[in-house]
């Protein structure tokens, strides 16, 4: 039940399993619910798994910390750690894990936060062309 990261091209066959719904909770936190399975992203040890959704489970609650470039950092409520994935990958997928939150970008100190920057986009779905030129 581990959550992995794939490129859009390498996850086409996953269908709705690669789509996550954002649930806003009454306490102002958010949860991520998988569209296909209905399970929620949950912090587990130093990684992320998906489990049945529980609105008040702090392992399934996330804070959004905005960056100045419009990317966001996702901080888990239970662990106070942040969602991270390696920027450089040697495979078609990447580990998604939890690490100490890096609050400012300072590459010279080795504390670059690029691996904790996320962008939320519309779901990737197959669509027909708007028009075809003969």
CSV table of N, CA and C in Angstrom, one decimal:
chain,number,residue,atom,x,y,z
A,1,UNK,N,0.8,-1.2,0.0
A,1,UNK,CA,0.0,0.0,0.0
A,1,UNK,C,0.9,1.3,0.0
A,2,UNK,N,2.1,1.2,-0.4
A,2,UNK,CA,3.0,2.3,-0.4
A,2,UNK,C,2.6,3.2,-1.6
A,3,UNK,N,2.7,4.5,-1.4
A,3,UNK,CA,2.5,5.5,-2.5
A,3,UNK,C,3.8,5.7,-3.2
A,4,UNK,N,3.8,5.6,-4.6
A,4,UNK,CA,4.9,5.9,-5.4
A,4,UNK,C,4.6,7.0,-6.4
A,5,UNK,N,5.6,7.6,-6.9
A,5,UNK,CA,5.4,8.7,-7.9
A,5,UNK,C,5.9,8.2,-9.3
A,6,UNK,N,5.0,8.4,-10.2
A,6,UNK,CA,5.3,8.1,-11.6
A,6,UNK,C,5.2,9.3,-12.5
A,7,UNK,N,5.8,9.3,-13.6
A,7,UNK,CA,5.7,10.3,-14.6
A,7,UNK,C,4.3,10.2,-15.2
A,8,UNK,N,3.7,11.2,-15.8
A,8,UNK,CA,2.4,11.1,-16.5
A,8,UNK,C,2.4,10.0,-17.6
A,9,UNK,N,3.5,10.0,-18.4
A,9,UNK,CA,3.6,9.0,-19.4
A,9,UNK,C,3.6,7.6,-18.9
A,10,UNK,N,4.4,7.4,-17.9
A,10,UNK,CA,4.5,6.0,-17.3
A,10,UNK,C,3.4,5.6,-16.4
A,11,UNK,N,2.4,6.4,-16.2
A,11,UNK,CA,1.2,6.0,-15.4
A,11,UNK,C,-0.1,6.0,-16.2
A,12,UNK,N,0.0,6.1,-17.5
A,12,UNK,CA,-1.3,6.2,-18.3
A,12,UNK,C,-2.2,5.0,-18.0
A,13,UNK,N,-1.6,3.8,-17.9
A,13,UNK,CA,-2.4,2.6,-17.7
A,13,UNK,C,-3.0,2.5,-16.3
A,14,UNK,N,-2.6,3.4,-15.4
A,14,UNK,CA,-3.1,3.3,-14.0
A,14,UNK,C,-4.6,3.9,-14.0
A,15,UNK,N,-5.0,4.6,-15.0
A,15,UNK,CA,-6.3,5.2,-15.0
A,15,UNK,C,-6.5,6.1,-13.8
A,16,UNK,N,-7.7,5.9,-13.1
A,16,UNK,CA,-8.0,6.8,-12.0
A,16,UNK,C,-7.2,6.6,-10.7
A,17,UNK,N,-6.4,5.5,-10.7
A,17,UNK,CA,-5.5,5.3,-9.5
A,17,UNK,C,-4.5,6.3,-9.4
A,18,UNK,N,-4.2,7.1,-10.4
A,18,UNK,CA,-3.2,8.2,-10.3
A,18,UNK,C,-3.8,9.5,-10.0
A,19,UNK,N,-5.1,9.5,-9.7
A,19,UNK,CA,-5.8,10.8,-9.4
A,19,UNK,C,-6.2,10.8,-7.9
A,20,UNK,N,-5.9,12.0,-7.3
A,20,UNK,CA,-6.2,12.2,-5.9
A,20,UNK,C,-7.2,13.3,-5.7
A,21,UNK,N,-8.2,13.1,-4.9
A,21,UNK,CA,-9.2,14.2,-4.6
A,21,UNK,C,-8.7,14.9,-3.3
A,22,UNK,N,-8.8,16.2,-3.3
A,22,UNK,CA,-8.4,16.9,-2.1
A,22,UNK,C,-9.7,17.1,-1.2
A,23,UNK,N,-9.6,16.6,0.0
A,23,UNK,CA,-10.7,16.8,1.0
A,23,UNK,C,-10.4,17.9,2.0
A,24,UNK,N,-11.2,18.9,2.1
A,24,UNK,CA,-11.0,19.9,3.1
A,24,UNK,C,-11.7,19.5,4.4
A,25,UNK,N,-10.9,19.4,5.5
A,25,UNK,CA,-11.5,19.0,6.7
A,25,UNK,C,-11.9,20.2,7.6
A,26,UNK,N,-12.8,19.9,8.6
A,26,UNK,CA,-13.3,20.9,9.4
A,26,UNK,C,-12.3,21.7,10.2
A,27,UNK,N,-11.1,21.1,10.4
A,27,UNK,CA,-10.1,21.8,11.2
A,27,UNK,C,-9.2,22.6,10.3
A,28,UNK,N,-9.5,22.8,9.0
A,28,UNK,CA,-8.7,23.5,8.1
A,28,UNK,C,-7.6,22.8,7.4
A,29,UNK,N,-7.4,21.5,7.8
A,29,UNK,CA,-6.4,20.7,7.2
A,29,UNK,C,-7.0,20.0,5.9
A,30,UNK,N,-6.1,19.4,5.2
A,30,UNK,CA,-6.6,18.6,4.0
A,30,UNK,C,-6.2,17.2,4.1
A,31,UNK,N,-6.9,16.4,3.3
A,31,UNK,CA,-6.6,15.0,3.1
A,31,UNK,C,-6.6,14.7,1.6
A,32,UNK,N,-5.9,13.7,1.2
A,32,UNK,CA,-5.9,13.3,-0.2
A,32,UNK,C,-6.5,11.9,-0.3
A,33,UNK,N,-7.6,11.8,-1.1
A,33,UNK,CA,-8.3,10.6,-1.3
A,33,UNK,C,-8.1,10.1,-2.7
A,34,UNK,N,-7.7,8.8,-2.8
A,34,UNK,CA,-7.5,8.2,-4.2
A,34,UNK,C,-8.9,8.1,-4.8
A,35,UNK,N,-9.0,8.5,-6.1
A,35,UNK,CA,-10.2,8.5,-6.8
A,35,UNK,C,-10.7,7.0,-7.1
A,36,UNK,N,-9.7,6.1,-7.4
A,36,UNK,CA,-10.1,4.8,-7.7
A,36,UNK,C,-10.4,3.9,-6.5
A,37,UNK,N,-9.5,4.0,-5.4
A,37,UNK,CA,-9.6,3.1,-4.3
A,37,UNK,C,-10.5,3.7,-3.2
A,38,UNK,N,-10.6,5.0,-3.1
A,38,UNK,CA,-11.4,5.7,-2.0
A,38,UNK,C,-10.6,5.7,-0.7
A,39,UNK,N,-9.3,5.3,-0.7
A,39,UNK,CA,-8.4,5.4,0.4
A,39,UNK,C,-7.7,6.7,0.5
A,40,UNK,N,-7.2,7.0,1.7
A,40,UNK,CA,-6.5,8.3,1.9
A,40,UNK,C,-5.0,8.1,2.1
A,41,UNK,N,-4.3,9.1,1.7
A,41,UNK,CA,-2.8,9.1,1.8
A,41,UNK,C,-2.5,9.3,3.3
A,42,UNK,N,-1.7,8.4,3.9
A,42,UNK,CA,-1.4,8.4,5.3
A,42,UNK,C,0.1,8.3,5.6
A,43,UNK,N,0.6,9.1,6.5
A,43,UNK,CA,2.0,9.0,6.9
A,43,UNK,C,2.2,7.7,7.6
A,44,UNK,N,3.3,7.0,7.3
A,44,UNK,CA,3.6,5.7,8.0
A,44,UNK,C,5.1,5.6,8.0
A,45,UNK,N,5.6,5.6,9.2
A,45,UNK,CA,7.1,5.6,9.4
A,45,UNK,C,7.7,6.7,8.6
A,46,UNK,N,8.6,6.4,7.7
A,46,UNK,CA,9.2,7.5,6.9
A,46,UNK,C,8.7,7.5,5.5
A,47,UNK,N,7.5,6.9,5.3
A,47,UNK,CA,6.9,6.9,4.0
A,47,UNK,C,5.4,7.2,4.0
A,48,UNK,N,4.8,7.0,2.9
A,48,UNK,CA,3.4,7.3,2.7
A,48,UNK,C,2.6,6.1,2.2
A,49,UNK,N,1.5,5.7,2.8
A,49,UNK,CA,0.7,4.6,2.4
A,49,UNK,C,-0.7,5.1,2.2
A,50,UNK,N,-1.6,4.2,1.7
A,50,UNK,CA,-3.0,4.6,1.6
A,50,UNK,C,-3.8,3.6,2.5
A,51,UNK,N,-4.7,4.2,3.3
A,51,UNK,CA,-5.6,3.5,4.2
A,51,UNK,C,-7.0,4.0,4.1
A,52,UNK,N,-8.0,3.3,4.7
A,52,UNK,CA,-9.3,3.8,4.7
A,52,UNK,C,-9.3,5.2,5.4
A,53,UNK,N,-10.1,6.1,4.8
A,53,UNK,CA,-10.1,7.5,5.3
A,53,UNK,C,-10.7,7.6,6.6
A,54,UNK,N,-10.1,8.4,7.5
A,54,UNK,CA,-10.6,8.7,8.8
A,54,UNK,C,-10.4,10.2,9.0
A,55,UNK,N,-11.5,11.0,9.1
A,55,UNK,CA,-11.4,12.4,9.1
A,55,UNK,C,-10.5,13.0,10.1
A,56,UNK,N,-10.4,12.5,11.3
A,56,UNK,CA,-9.6,13.0,12.4
A,56,UNK,C,-8.3,12.3,12.6
A,57,UNK,N,-7.9,11.4,11.7
A,57,UNK,CA,-6.6,10.7,11.8
A,57,UNK,C,-5.5,11.7,11.5
A,58,UNK,N,-4.6,12.1,12.4
A,58,UNK,CA,-3.6,13.1,12.1
A,58,UNK,C,-2.6,12.6,11.1
A,59,UNK,N,-2.5,11.3,10.9
A,59,UNK,CA,-1.5,10.8,9.9
A,59,UNK,C,-2.1,11.0,8.5
A,60,UNK,N,-3.4,11.3,8.4
A,60,UNK,CA,-4.0,11.6,7.1
A,60,UNK,C,-4.3,13.1,6.8
A,61,UNK,N,-3.8,13.9,7.8
A,61,UNK,CA,-4.1,15.3,7.7
A,61,UNK,C,-2.8,16.0,7.2
A,62,UNK,N,-2.9,17.0,6.3
A,62,UNK,CA,-1.8,17.7,5.7
A,62,UNK,C,-2.0,19.2,5.8
A,63,UNK,N,-0.9,19.9,6.0
A,63,UNK,CA,-0.9,21.3,6.0
A,63,UNK,C,-0.3,21.8,4.7
A,64,UNK,N,-0.8,22.8,4.1
A,64,UNK,CA,-0.2,23.3,2.8
A,64,UNK,C,0.7,24.5,3.2
A,65,UNK,N,2.0,24.5,2.9
A,65,UNK,CA,2.9,25.6,3.1
A,65,UNK,C,3.3,26.1,1.8
A,66,UNK,N,2.8,27.4,1.4
A,66,UNK,CA,3.1,27.9,0.1
A,66,UNK,C,4.6,28.4,0.0
A,67,UNK,N,5.1,28.2,-1.2
A,67,UNK,CA,6.4,28.8,-1.6
A,67,UNK,C,6.2,30.0,-2.5
A,68,UNK,N,7.1,30.9,-2.6
A,68,UNK,CA,7.0,32.1,-3.4
A,68,UNK,C,6.8,31.8,-4.9
A,69,UNK,N,7.2,30.7,-5.3
A,69,UNK,CA,7.1,30.3,-6.8
A,69,UNK,C,5.8,29.6,-7.1
A,70,UNK,N,4.9,29.6,-6.2
A,70,UNK,CA,3.5,29.1,-6.3
A,70,UNK,C,3.5,27.5,-6.1
A,71,UNK,N,4.6,26.9,-5.9
A,71,UNK,CA,4.6,25.5,-5.5
A,71,UNK,C,4.2,25.5,-4.0
A,72,UNK,N,3.9,24.3,-3.6
A,72,UNK,CA,3.5,24.1,-2.2
A,72,UNK,C,4.4,23.0,-1.5
A,73,UNK,N,4.4,23.1,-0.2
A,73,UNK,CA,5.1,22.0,0.6
A,73,UNK,C,3.9,21.3,1.4
A,74,UNK,N,3.9,20.0,1.5
A,74,UNK,CA,2.9,19.3,2.2
A,74,UNK,C,3.4,18.7,3.4
A,75,UNK,N,3.0,19.2,4.6
A,75,UNK,CA,3.5,18.8,5.9
A,75,UNK,C,2.4,18.0,6.6
A,76,UNK,N,2.9,16.8,7.0
A,76,UNK,CA,1.9,15.9,7.7
A,76,UNK,C,1.7,16.4,9.1
A,77,UNK,N,0.4,16.4,9.6
A,77,UNK,CA,0.0,16.8,10.9
A,77,UNK,C,0.6,16.0,12.0
A,78,UNK,N,0.6,14.7,11.8
A,78,UNK,CA,1.1,13.7,12.9
A,78,UNK,C,2.6,13.8,13.1
A,79,UNK,N,3.3,13.8,12.0
A,79,UNK,CA,4.8,13.6,12.1
A,79,UNK,C,5.5,14.9,12.0
A,80,UNK,N,4.9,16.0,11.5
A,80,UNK,CA,5.5,17.3,11.3
A,80,UNK,C,6.6,17.2,10.2
A,81,UNK,N,6.6,16.2,9.4
A,81,UNK,CA,7.5,16.0,8.4
A,81,UNK,C,6.9,16.3,7.0
A,82,UNK,N,7.7,16.5,6.0
A,82,UNK,CA,7.1,16.9,4.7
A,82,UNK,C,7.3,15.8,3.6
A,83,UNK,N,6.3,15.8,2.7
A,83,UNK,CA,6.4,14.9,1.6
A,83,UNK,C,7.5,15.3,0.6
A,84,UNK,N,8.3,14.3,0.2
A,84,UNK,CA,9.5,14.5,-0.5
A,84,UNK,C,9.7,13.4,-1.6
A,85,UNK,N,10.2,13.8,-2.7
A,85,UNK,CA,10.6,12.8,-3.7
A,85,UNK,C,11.9,13.3,-4.4
A,86,UNK,N,12.8,12.4,-4.8
A,86,UNK,CA,14.0,12.8,-5.4
A,86,UNK,C,13.8,13.5,-6.7
A,87,UNK,N,14.5,14.6,-7.0
A,87,UNK,CA,14.4,15.3,-8.2
A,87,UNK,C,15.0,14.5,-9.3
A,88,UNK,N,16.1,13.9,-9.1
A,88,UNK,CA,16.8,13.1,-10.1
A,88,UNK,C,16.5,11.7,-9.9
A,89,UNK,N,16.0,11.0,-10.9
A,89,UNK,CA,15.6,9.6,-10.8
A,89,UNK,C,16.3,8.8,-11.9
A,90,UNK,N,16.5,7.6,-11.6
A,90,UNK,CA,17.1,6.7,-12.6
A,90,UNK,C,16.1,5.7,-13.1
A,91,UNK,N,14.9,5.7,-12.6
A,91,UNK,CA,13.8,4.8,-13.0
A,91,UNK,C,12.6,5.6,-13.5
A,92,UNK,N,11.6,4.9,-13.9
A,92,UNK,CA,10.3,5.5,-14.4
A,92,UNK,C,9.4,5.9,-13.2
A,93,UNK,N,9.8,5.6,-12.0
A,93,UNK,CA,9.0,6.0,-10.8
A,93,UNK,C,10.0,6.5,-9.8
A,94,UNK,N,9.4,7.1,-8.8
A,94,UNK,CA,10.2,7.7,-7.7
A,94,UNK,C,9.6,7.4,-6.3
A,95,UNK,N,10.5,7.2,-5.4
A,95,UNK,CA,10.0,7.1,-4.0
A,95,UNK,C,9.4,8.3,-3.5
A,96,UNK,N,8.3,8.2,-2.8
A,96,UNK,CA,7.7,9.3,-2.1
A,96,UNK,C,7.9,9.0,-0.6
A,97,UNK,N,8.5,9.9,0.1
A,97,UNK,CA,8.8,9.6,1.5
A,97,UNK,C,8.6,10.9,2.3
A,98,UNK,N,8.8,10.8,3.6
A,98,UNK,CA,8.7,11.9,4.6
A,98,UNK,C,10.1,12.3,5.1
A,99,UNK,N,10.3,13.6,5.1
A,99,UNK,CA,11.6,14.0,5.6
A,99,UNK,C,11.4,15.3,6.4
A,100,UNK,N,12.5,15.7,7.1
A,100,UNK,CA,12.4,17.0,7.8
A,100,UNK,C,12.1,18.1,6.8
A,101,UNK,N,11.2,19.0,7.2
A,101,UNK,CA,10.7,20.1,6.3
A,101,UNK,C,11.9,21.1,6.1
A,102,UNK,N,12.2,21.4,4.9
A,102,UNK,CA,13.2,22.4,4.6
A,102,UNK,C,12.4,23.7,4.2
A,103,UNK,N,12.6,24.8,5.0
A,103,UNK,CA,11.8,25.9,4.9
A,103,UNK,C,12.3,27.0,3.9
A,104,UNK,N,13.6,27.0,3.7
A,104,UNK,CA,14.1,28.0,2.7
A,104,UNK,C,15.1,27.3,1.8
A,105,UNK,N,15.1,27.8,0.6
A,105,UNK,CA,16.0,27.3,-0.4
A,105,UNK,C,17.4,27.9,-0.2
A,106,UNK,N,18.3,27.0,0.1
A,106,UNK,CA,19.7,27.4,0.3
A,106,UNK,C,20.6,26.3,-0.2
A,107,UNK,N,20.8,26.2,-1.5
A,107,UNK,CA,21.6,25.1,-2.1
A,107,UNK,C,23.0,25.0,-1.5
A,108,UNK,N,23.6,26.1,-1.2
A,108,UNK,CA,25.0,26.1,-0.7
A,108,UNK,C,25.1,25.4,0.6
A,109,UNK,N,24.1,25.3,1.4
A,109,UNK,CA,24.1,24.6,2.7
A,109,UNK,C,23.7,23.2,2.6
A,110,UNK,N,23.3,22.8,1.4
A,110,UNK,CA,22.8,21.4,1.2
A,110,UNK,C,21.3,21.3,1.6
A,111,UNK,N,20.7,22.4,1.9
A,111,UNK,CA,19.3,22.4,2.3
A,111,UNK,C,18.3,22.9,1.2
A,112,UNK,N,18.5,22.4,0.0
A,112,UNK,CA,17.6,22.8,-1.1
A,112,UNK,C,16.3,22.1,-0.9
A,113,UNK,N,15.2,22.9,-1.1
A,113,UNK,CA,13.9,22.4,-0.8
A,113,UNK,C,13.2,22.0,-2.1
A,114,UNK,N,13.9,21.9,-3.2
A,114,UNK,CA,13.2,21.6,-4.5
A,114,UNK,C,12.5,20.2,-4.4
A,115,UNK,N,13.1,19.3,-3.7
A,115,UNK,CA,12.5,17.9,-3.6
A,115,UNK,C,11.2,17.9,-2.7
A,116,UNK,N,10.9,19.0,-2.1
A,116,UNK,CA,9.7,19.1,-1.3
A,116,UNK,C,8.6,20.1,-2.0
A,117,UNK,N,8.9,20.5,-3.2
A,117,UNK,CA,8.0,21.4,-3.9
A,117,UNK,C,7.0,20.6,-4.7
A,118,UNK,N,5.7,20.8,-4.5
A,118,UNK,CA,4.7,20.1,-5.2
A,118,UNK,C,3.8,21.1,-5.9
A,119,UNK,N,3.2,20.7,-7.0
A,119,UNK,CA,2.2,21.5,-7.7
A,119,UNK,C,0.9,20.7,-7.9
A,120,UNK,N,-0.2,21.3,-7.6
A,120,UNK,CA,-1.5,20.6,-7.7
A,120,UNK,C,-2.1,21.0,-9.1
A,121,UNK,N,-2.4,20.0,-9.9
A,121,UNK,CA,-2.9,20.3,-11.3
A,121,UNK,C,-4.2,19.6,-11.5
A,122,UNK,N,-4.9,19.9,-12.5
A,122,UNK,CA,-6.1,19.2,-12.9
A,122,UNK,C,-5.7,17.7,-13.2
A,123,UNK,N,-6.7,16.8,-13.1
A,123,UNK,CA,-6.4,15.4,-13.3
A,123,UNK,C,-5.9,15.2,-14.8
A,124,UNK,N,-5.0,14.2,-15.0
A,124,UNK,CA,-4.6,13.9,-16.3
A,124,UNK,C,-5.6,12.8,-16.9
A,125,UNK,N,-6.2,13.2,-17.9
A,125,UNK,CA,-7.2,12.3,-18.5
A,125,UNK,C,-7.0,12.3,-20.0
A,126,UNK,N,-7.4,11.3,-20.7
A,126,UNK,CA,-7.4,11.2,-22.1
A,126,UNK,C,-8.5,12.0,-22.7
A,127,UNK,N,-8.2,12.8,-23.7
A,127,UNK,CA,-9.3,13.6,-24.3
A,127,UNK,C,-9.1,13.6,-25.8
A,128,UNK,N,-10.2,13.7,-26.6
A,128,UNK,CA,-10.1,13.7,-28.0
A,128,UNK,C,-9.6,15.1,-28.5
A,129,UNK,N,-9.0,15.1,-29.6
A,129,UNK,CA,-8.6,16.4,-30.1
A,129,UNK,C,-9.8,17.4,-30.3
A,130,UNK,N,-9.5,18.7,-30.2
A,130,UNK,CA,-10.6,19.7,-30.4
A,130,UNK,C,-11.0,19.7,-31.8
A,131,UNK,N,-10.0,19.7,-32.7
A,131,UNK,CA,-10.3,19.6,-34.1
A,131,UNK,C,-9.1,18.9,-34.8
A,132,UNK,N,-9.4,18.5,-36.0
A,132,UNK,CA,-8.4,17.8,-36.8
A,132,UNK,C,-8.2,18.5,-38.1
A,133,UNK,N,-7.0,18.7,-38.5
A,133,UNK,CA,-6.7,19.3,-39.8
A,133,UNK,C,-6.4,18.2,-40.8
A,134,UNK,N,-7.1,18.2,-41.9
A,134,UNK,CA,-6.9,17.2,-43.0
A,134,UNK,C,-5.8,17.6,-43.9
